[in-house]
Short mmCIF file of C-alpha atoms and ligand atoms in Angstrom, two decimals:
data_model
loop_
_atom_site.label_atom_id
_atom_site.label_comp_id
_atom_site.label_asym_id
_atom_site.label_seq_id
_atom_site.Cartn_x
_atom_site.Cartn_y
_atom_site.Cartn_z
CA MET A 6 0.00 0.00 0.00
CA LYS A 7 1.31 3.46 -0.84
CA ASN A 8 2.47 5.74 1.95
CA ARG A 9 0.38 8.88 1.63
CA PHE A 10 3.00 11.11 3.21
CA PHE A 11 6.01 9.73 1.43
CA PRO A 12 5.02 8.62 -2.05
CA PHE A 13 7.13 5.76 -3.39
CA GLY A 14 8.16 7.85 -6.41
CA LEU A 15 9.65 10.55 -4.22
CA LEU A 16 11.34 8.02 -1.97
CA SER A 17 13.00 6.34 -4.91
CA LEU A 18 14.02 9.67 -6.40
CA LEU A 19 15.79 10.54 -3.17
CA LEU A 20 17.47 7.18 -2.94
CA SER A 21 18.26 6.85 -6.61
CA VAL A 22 21.69 8.31 -6.13
CA LEU A 23 24.93 6.72 -6.98
CA ALA A 24 27.10 6.31 -3.92
CA PHE A 25 30.73 5.50 -4.54
CA SER A 26 33.02 4.94 -1.59
CA LEU A 27 35.46 2.63 0.12
CA CYS A 28 34.40 -0.14 2.48
CA ALA A 29 36.11 -0.97 5.78
CA CYS A 30 38.42 -3.44 4.05
CA GLY A 31 39.64 -0.75 1.64
CA GLU A 32 37.78 -2.05 -1.44
CA ALA A 33 35.99 0.51 -3.62
CA PHE A 34 32.26 -0.06 -3.88
CA CYS A 35 29.19 1.50 -5.41
CA VAL A 36 25.50 1.34 -4.43
CA ARG A 37 22.71 2.16 -6.86
CA SER A 38 18.92 2.11 -6.35
CA PHE A 39 16.17 2.24 -8.95
CA ASP A 40 12.57 1.24 -9.63
CA SER A 41 11.93 -1.50 -12.14
CA MET A 42 9.49 -4.41 -12.62
CA GLY A 43 7.15 -2.81 -10.09
CA ALA A 44 9.77 -3.10 -7.36
CA PHE A 45 12.40 -1.02 -5.62
CA MET A 46 15.86 -2.41 -6.32
CA THR A 47 19.27 -1.77 -4.77
CA VAL A 48 22.53 -3.16 -6.08
CA ARG A 49 25.99 -3.02 -4.54
CA CYS A 50 29.15 -3.87 -6.43
CA TYR A 51 32.77 -3.97 -5.25
CA GLY A 52 35.88 -3.21 -7.30
CA GLU A 53 37.47 -0.45 -9.36
CA ASN A 54 34.72 -0.48 -11.98
CA ALA A 55 31.89 -0.82 -9.48
CA GLU A 56 30.16 2.33 -10.73
CA ASP A 57 30.01 1.14 -14.34
CA ALA A 58 28.95 -2.32 -13.17
CA CYS A 59 26.04 -0.87 -11.18
CA ARG A 60 24.92 1.12 -14.23
CA ALA A 61 25.13 -2.00 -16.40
CA ILE A 62 22.99 -3.93 -13.91
CA GLU A 63 20.26 -1.28 -14.00
CA GLU A 64 20.40 -1.18 -17.81
CA THR A 65 20.18 -4.99 -18.01
CA VAL A 66 17.20 -5.19 -15.64
CA ARG A 67 15.39 -2.43 -17.55
CA THR A 68 16.04 -4.18 -20.87
CA VAL A 69 14.52 -7.41 -19.50
CA GLU A 70 11.57 -5.44 -18.09
CA LYS A 71 10.88 -3.74 -21.43
CA GLU A 72 10.67 -7.13 -23.09
CA ILE A 73 8.64 -9.15 -20.57
CA SER A 74 6.42 -6.59 -18.82
CA VAL A 75 2.67 -7.20 -19.01
CA THR A 76 1.95 -3.56 -18.14
CA ILE A 77 4.24 -1.79 -20.67
CA PRO A 78 2.03 -1.64 -23.80
CA GLY A 79 4.81 -2.07 -26.36
CA SER A 80 6.66 -4.92 -24.65
CA THR A 81 7.19 -8.22 -26.46
CA VAL A 82 4.98 -10.06 -23.95
CA SER A 83 2.22 -7.41 -24.25
CA SER A 84 2.27 -7.87 -28.02
CA ILE A 85 1.99 -11.65 -27.63
CA ASN A 86 -0.86 -11.19 -25.13
CA SER A 87 -2.81 -8.99 -27.52
CA ALA A 88 -2.23 -11.17 -30.60
CA ALA A 89 -5.43 -12.08 -32.41
CA ASP A 90 -3.93 -15.07 -34.17
CA PHE A 91 -1.19 -17.61 -33.67
CA PRO A 92 1.57 -18.45 -34.40
CA VAL A 93 3.43 -15.30 -33.47
CA LYS A 94 7.19 -14.92 -33.71
CA ILE A 95 9.18 -15.53 -30.55
CA GLY A 96 12.90 -15.29 -29.82
CA GLY A 97 15.58 -13.85 -27.51
CA THR A 98 14.82 -13.30 -23.85
CA THR A 99 11.09 -14.02 -24.16
CA LYS A 100 11.66 -17.40 -25.77
CA GLU A 101 14.39 -18.33 -23.28
CA LEU A 102 12.18 -17.37 -20.35
CA LEU A 103 9.12 -19.15 -21.75
CA VAL A 104 11.04 -22.38 -22.39
CA PHE A 105 12.39 -22.22 -18.84
CA SER A 106 8.97 -21.37 -17.38
CA LEU A 107 7.27 -24.26 -19.16
CA HIS A 108 9.91 -26.59 -17.74
CA VAL A 109 9.25 -25.36 -14.18
CA ALA A 110 5.49 -25.57 -14.80
CA GLU A 111 5.97 -29.19 -15.83
CA ILE A 112 8.11 -30.20 -12.82
CA THR A 113 5.80 -28.44 -10.35
CA ASP A 114 2.68 -29.90 -11.97
CA GLY A 115 1.41 -26.41 -12.79
CA ALA A 116 1.84 -24.90 -9.31
CA PHE A 117 4.07 -22.40 -11.11
CA ASN A 118 2.15 -21.53 -14.27
CA PRO A 119 3.18 -18.66 -16.60
CA ALA A 120 -0.28 -18.73 -18.25
CA LEU A 121 -2.47 -17.63 -15.33
CA PHE A 122 -2.75 -14.02 -16.49
CA PRO A 123 -6.42 -14.20 -17.59
CA VAL A 124 -7.37 -15.36 -14.08
CA SER A 125 -5.08 -13.00 -12.11
CA SER A 126 -6.40 -10.12 -14.27
CA ALA A 127 -9.99 -11.00 -13.34
CA TRP A 128 -8.99 -10.58 -9.68
CA GLY A 129 -7.40 -7.21 -10.59
CA PHE A 130 -3.88 -8.06 -9.45
CA PRO A 131 -2.01 -6.57 -12.44
CA THR A 132 -3.82 -3.20 -12.15
CA GLY A 133 -4.68 -2.95 -8.46
CA GLU A 134 -8.40 -2.61 -9.28
CA TYR A 135 -9.37 -5.59 -7.16
CA SER A 136 -12.64 -7.50 -7.18
CA VAL A 137 -13.81 -11.04 -6.48
CA PRO A 138 -14.85 -12.58 -9.82
CA ALA A 139 -17.95 -14.76 -10.16
CA GLY A 140 -17.40 -18.52 -10.02
CA ASP A 141 -18.58 -18.90 -13.64
CA GLU A 142 -16.10 -16.34 -14.86
CA ILE A 143 -13.23 -18.07 -13.04
CA ARG A 144 -14.22 -21.42 -14.55
CA ARG A 145 -14.40 -19.89 -18.04
CA LEU A 146 -11.02 -18.18 -17.69
CA LEU A 147 -9.34 -21.30 -16.27
CA GLU A 148 -9.91 -22.91 -19.69
CA LEU A 149 -7.38 -20.41 -21.03
CA THR A 150 -4.61 -21.25 -18.56
CA ASP A 151 -3.43 -24.71 -19.57
CA PHE A 152 0.32 -24.23 -20.07
CA ARG A 153 0.42 -27.56 -21.93
CA ASN A 154 -1.43 -25.79 -24.77
CA ILE A 155 1.59 -23.53 -25.32
CA ARG A 156 3.91 -24.81 -28.04
CA ILE A 157 7.15 -23.38 -29.38
CA ASP A 158 8.33 -24.57 -32.77
CA GLY A 159 11.54 -22.79 -33.76
CA ALA A 160 10.67 -19.10 -33.98
CA ASN A 161 6.92 -19.74 -33.81
CA LEU A 162 4.79 -19.59 -30.68
CA TYR A 163 1.42 -21.31 -30.70
CA MET A 164 -1.21 -20.72 -28.01
CA GLU A 165 -4.98 -20.82 -27.95
CA ARG A 166 -6.66 -17.53 -28.68
CA GLY A 167 -7.21 -15.66 -25.40
CA MET A 168 -4.28 -17.28 -23.60
CA LYS A 169 -1.86 -14.79 -22.04
CA LEU A 170 1.65 -15.02 -20.60
CA ASP A 171 2.82 -13.56 -17.28
CA PHE A 172 6.40 -13.78 -16.07
CA GLY A 173 5.69 -11.88 -12.83
CA ALA A 174 6.75 -14.84 -10.71
CA VAL A 175 10.08 -15.46 -12.45
CA GLY A 176 11.11 -12.19 -14.12
CA LYS A 177 13.02 -10.57 -11.26
CA GLY A 178 15.03 -13.71 -10.62
CA PHE A 179 15.74 -14.09 -14.32
CA ALA A 180 16.80 -10.43 -14.58
CA GLY A 181 19.16 -10.99 -11.64
CA ASP A 182 20.82 -13.87 -13.50
CA CYS A 183 21.20 -11.71 -16.62
CA ALA A 184 22.68 -8.84 -14.58
CA ALA A 185 25.02 -11.12 -12.62
CA GLY A 186 26.25 -12.55 -15.93
CA ARG A 187 27.55 -9.12 -16.93
CA LEU A 188 29.67 -8.48 -13.86
CA ALA A 189 32.78 -10.29 -15.10
CA GLU A 190 33.07 -7.69 -17.92
CA PHE A 191 33.69 -5.13 -15.20
CA GLY A 192 36.05 -7.27 -13.15
CA VAL A 193 33.46 -7.38 -10.32
CA ALA A 194 33.76 -10.60 -8.32
CA SER A 195 31.81 -9.44 -5.30
CA ALA A 196 28.31 -7.97 -5.44
CA VAL A 197 24.84 -8.19 -3.94
CA LEU A 198 21.72 -7.47 -5.97
CA ASP A 199 18.45 -6.87 -4.15
CA LEU A 200 15.87 -6.85 -6.93
CA GLY A 201 12.73 -6.14 -4.93
CA GLY A 202 13.45 -8.79 -2.33
CA ASN A 203 14.89 -11.27 -4.84
CA ILE A 204 18.48 -11.46 -3.63
CA CYS A 205 21.36 -12.56 -5.81
CA VAL A 206 24.86 -12.60 -4.33
CA ILE A 207 27.96 -12.85 -6.47
CA GLY A 208 31.11 -14.28 -4.89
CA LYS A 209 31.79 -13.64 -1.22
CA LYS A 210 32.04 -10.36 0.66
CA PRO A 211 35.30 -8.51 -0.06
CA ASP A 212 36.63 -9.65 3.34
CA GLY A 213 36.20 -13.27 2.23
CA SER A 214 33.20 -14.07 4.42
CA ASP A 215 29.74 -15.19 3.27
CA TRP A 216 26.91 -12.73 2.72
CA ARG A 217 24.28 -12.81 5.45
CA ILE A 218 20.84 -12.41 3.92
CA GLY A 219 17.87 -11.54 6.12
CA ILE A 220 14.55 -13.27 5.52
CA LYS A 221 11.58 -11.07 6.24
CA SER A 222 9.18 -12.14 8.93
CA PRO A 223 5.61 -12.77 7.74
CA TRP A 224 4.47 -12.10 11.34
CA ASP A 225 5.80 -8.54 11.75
CA ASP A 226 7.87 -5.92 9.97
CA GLY A 227 11.17 -7.38 11.08
CA VAL A 228 13.52 -10.11 9.96
CA ALA A 229 12.73 -13.69 11.07
CA ALA A 230 15.89 -15.50 10.00
CA ALA A 231 19.21 -15.03 8.24
CA VAL A 232 21.05 -17.29 5.86
CA SER A 233 24.80 -17.13 5.11
CA VAL A 234 25.59 -17.78 1.45
CA HIS A 235 27.91 -17.06 -1.48
CA ASP A 236 27.27 -17.31 -5.25
CA CYS A 237 23.61 -17.89 -4.66
CA SER A 238 20.07 -16.59 -5.02
CA VAL A 239 17.65 -16.25 -2.10
CA VAL A 240 14.06 -15.57 -3.14
CA THR A 241 10.94 -15.31 -1.00
CA SER A 242 7.29 -15.43 -2.04
CA GLY A 243 4.89 -14.22 0.61
CA GLY A 244 1.19 -13.60 0.76
CA TYR A 245 1.88 -10.41 2.74
CA GLU A 246 3.62 -8.81 -0.28
CA ARG A 247 0.47 -7.98 -2.25
CA PHE A 248 -3.13 -8.73 -1.27
CA PHE A 249 -6.56 -7.20 -0.88
CA VAL A 250 -9.35 -7.67 1.62
CA ALA A 251 -13.01 -8.01 0.59
CA ASP A 252 -15.83 -8.80 3.01
CA GLY A 253 -13.27 -9.50 5.72
CA LYS A 254 -11.43 -12.10 3.63
CA THR A 255 -7.83 -11.70 2.48
CA TYR A 256 -6.90 -12.55 -1.12
CA VAL A 257 -3.16 -12.84 -1.92
CA HIS A 258 -1.59 -12.16 -5.33
CA ILE A 259 -0.42 -15.73 -5.93
CA ILE A 260 -3.06 -17.85 -7.70
CA ASP A 261 -3.68 -21.57 -7.36
CA GLY A 262 -4.19 -22.65 -10.97
CA ALA A 263 -6.14 -25.71 -9.82
CA THR A 264 -8.95 -23.53 -8.46
CA GLY A 265 -8.42 -20.08 -9.99
CA PHE A 266 -8.49 -18.67 -6.45
CA PRO A 267 -5.72 -16.92 -4.53
CA VAL A 268 -3.65 -19.42 -2.55
CA GLU A 269 -4.95 -20.29 0.91
CA ASN A 270 -2.84 -22.74 2.85
CA GLU A 271 -0.62 -22.91 5.94
CA ILE A 272 2.42 -21.28 4.26
CA LEU A 273 2.91 -17.58 5.03
CA SER A 274 6.19 -17.29 3.17
CA ALA A 275 8.31 -19.61 1.07
CA THR A 276 12.02 -18.94 0.56
CA VAL A 277 14.08 -20.85 -1.98
CA VAL A 278 17.88 -20.85 -1.97
CA CYS A 279 19.78 -22.06 -5.04
CA ARG A 280 22.26 -20.81 -7.61
CA SER A 281 19.88 -19.74 -10.37
CA GLY A 282 17.75 -16.68 -9.61
CA ALA A 283 15.11 -17.64 -12.18
CA TYR A 284 14.76 -21.12 -10.67
CA ALA A 285 14.64 -19.74 -7.10
CA ASP A 286 11.99 -17.17 -8.10
CA ALA A 287 9.77 -19.62 -10.00
CA LEU A 288 10.14 -22.28 -7.30
CA SER A 289 9.39 -19.92 -4.41
CA THR A 290 6.05 -19.20 -6.07
CA ALA A 291 5.46 -22.89 -6.81
CA VAL A 292 6.27 -23.97 -3.26
CA PHE A 293 3.92 -21.31 -1.89
CA VAL A 294 1.12 -22.74 -4.05
CA LEU A 295 1.94 -26.38 -3.29
CA GLY A 296 1.65 -26.12 0.49
CA THR A 297 4.01 -27.83 2.93
CA GLU A 298 3.34 -31.47 2.16
CA ARG A 299 3.63 -31.26 -1.62
CA ALA A 300 6.55 -28.78 -1.35
CA VAL A 301 8.48 -31.27 0.78
CA ALA A 302 7.68 -34.02 -1.75
CA LEU A 303 8.98 -31.79 -4.57
CA TRP A 304 12.20 -31.14 -2.67
CA GLN A 305 12.65 -34.82 -1.85
CA ALA A 306 12.22 -35.71 -5.52
CA ARG A 307 14.56 -33.02 -6.88
CA ARG A 308 17.18 -32.05 -4.26
CA ASP A 309 18.39 -29.18 -6.46
CA PHE A 310 17.28 -26.37 -4.15
CA GLU A 311 16.98 -25.57 -0.45
CA MET A 312 13.91 -23.99 1.12
CA ILE A 313 12.57 -22.35 4.26
CA LEU A 314 8.81 -22.41 4.87
CA MET A 315 7.34 -20.03 7.44
CA CYS A 316 3.90 -21.31 8.37
CA ARG A 317 0.86 -20.45 10.43
CA GLY A 318 1.24 -21.35 14.10
CA ASP A 319 4.78 -19.85 14.29
CA SER A 320 6.35 -22.91 12.73
CA VAL A 321 9.32 -22.90 10.39
CA LEU A 322 10.49 -25.81 8.25
CA TYR A 323 13.81 -25.91 6.41
CA THR A 324 15.78 -28.36 4.31
CA PRO A 325 18.87 -29.97 5.88
CA GLY A 326 21.26 -28.41 3.32
CA LEU A 327 20.81 -25.13 5.20
CA THR A 328 21.95 -26.52 8.55
CA GLY A 329 24.81 -24.40 9.81
CA SER A 330 24.10 -21.46 7.50
CA LEU A 331 20.65 -20.60 8.82
CA SER A 332 19.98 -18.72 12.05
CA PHE A 333 16.66 -17.68 13.56
CA ILE A 334 15.86 -14.40 15.25
CA HIS A 335 12.92 -15.71 17.31
CA ASP A 336 12.01 -18.87 19.11
CA PHE A 337 9.84 -20.53 16.47
CA LYS A 338 8.76 -24.16 16.26
CA ILE A 339 11.66 -25.07 13.99
CA VAL A 340 11.62 -28.35 12.08
CA GLU A 341 14.41 -29.72 9.89
CA ILE A 342 12.79 -31.55 6.96
CA ALA A 343 13.64 -35.27 6.82
CA GLU A 344 15.81 -36.54 3.93
CA GLU A 345 13.17 -39.13 2.93
P1 ADP B 407 6.61 -11.25 -6.13
O1 ADP B 407 6.53 -10.84 -7.57
O2 ADP B 407 5.73 -10.48 -5.23
O3 ADP B 407 8.01 -11.38 -5.66
P2 ADP B 407 6.14 -13.97 -6.91
O4 ADP B 407 7.49 -14.18 -7.45
O5 ADP B 407 5.60 -15.11 -6.11
O6 ADP B 407 6.01 -12.71 -6.01
O7 ADP B 407 5.20 -13.71 -8.17
C1 ADP B 407 3.86 -13.37 -8.06
C2 ADP B 407 3.36 -12.88 -9.40
O8 ADP B 407 3.39 -13.94 -10.36
C3 ADP B 407 1.92 -12.44 -9.36
O9 ADP B 407 1.83 -11.07 -9.11
C4 ADP B 407 1.40 -12.82 -10.74
O10 ADP B 407 1.80 -11.86 -11.69
C5 ADP B 407 2.15 -14.08 -11.05
N1 ADP B 407 1.51 -15.31 -10.52
C6 ADP B 407 0.51 -15.45 -9.62
N2 ADP B 407 0.28 -16.76 -9.34
C7 ADP B 407 1.16 -17.47 -10.10
C8 ADP B 407 1.42 -18.85 -10.26
N3 ADP B 407 0.74 -19.79 -9.59
N4 ADP B 407 2.38 -19.22 -11.15
C9 ADP B 407 3.09 -18.29 -11.84
N5 ADP B 407 2.88 -16.98 -11.74
C10 ADP B 407 1.95 -16.55 -10.87
MG1 MG B 408 8.51 -16.02 -7.73
#
C-alpha cells in the first residue's frame, strides 16, 4: 500500500543516487537504487569499476523489463498477449524465459504456471483494481490457462486464442541472473543485488566471508531469519507482499491454478535458496502454491534447491542443506525436513 505522506516515487528519487566509496576493508564499492518491474531495487558492487557495473545492472534489468512486462504496452509479452492469431514470432529473452517457465510448470505440476494471467487479471492483481470474480467467470477463464497448450516450434509460438503469458513470478530472478552474468566484464567478483526482495549474491564479501541475507518475517515488519551464502540466489514469495481484503477475507496475489483462487494454505512465506535466480523465483512461487506437504515431496524428488517455509502457528520448516548457515531471530517451532 502506498504511503500517503512519502510517495514511493519521491522516496525512490531521493534514494536513486549513486554512492561511490570505500568499504572498511579498503575495497571501492558502489550502491545504486532504482525502480523496475514494479519493485524497488538496490545493487551493490565492489571493485574499481563498481560504478560502471552498477549502471550495467540497471540497464540490463530495464532491458529485460521492457521485453517481458505485461503492463508496458509495447513490450514483447504485451504484443503476444494482444495477438489475435497464432503463431506469433518468438525469440531472444522471451523465448528463453518461456522455455524455462514451461519446464518449471511441468516439474511443479502447474503450481508455477506462466499462463495464469487471464485469471489473475480478473482478480485485478495486475492493475490494483481488485474485485472477487464470479465462479462462472473463473471457470471460463481457467480454460485459457493450460500451459500444456503452449507450443514453441523454432521461432513460432502457438497458443490458444485468449491465452496470455505472465512472467511476474520469475522475471526478477531471471533479470538478476542476466545482470550477474555481466559483472565479469567489469572485473566485479563481489556484489549483492536486491531486486525487490529477490536477492542474488555474487562471490563472497570482499573480506572473504559469506553474505548474510535476512529473511523477512511474515508475522511482523522485522527479519525472522538469516542465511549465510555465497554465489547464490535467495528468493521469498509471501502472501503479505500484495493482497486485498473483501468482506473480511484476504486474497493474496499468488493464484492456485487448480482452483483459480488466490492461494490459501498454511504457508505464510516460502524462501528458496539455489544458484539460479530464475529457478529460485519460480520455485518460491510454486512452493507457496503447493503447500508444505507437496513442497516437501517436490524437494525430496529433486534435491536441487533448499527452502525455508514459514507457516501459520509460528512454525518454520527448512531443508537440511541449510543446517549451519541458517539462524533464527525468534524462538519458532523449527523443524528440519527429513531426507526421505
Ligand atoms: P513477487 O513478484 O511479489 O516477488 P512472486 O514471485 O511469487 O512474487 O510472483 C507473483 C506474481 O506472479 C503475481 O503477481 C502474478 O503476476 C504471477 N503469478 C501469480 N500466481 C502465479 C502462479 N501460480 N504461477 C506463476 N505466476 C503466478
Ligand atoms: Mg517467484
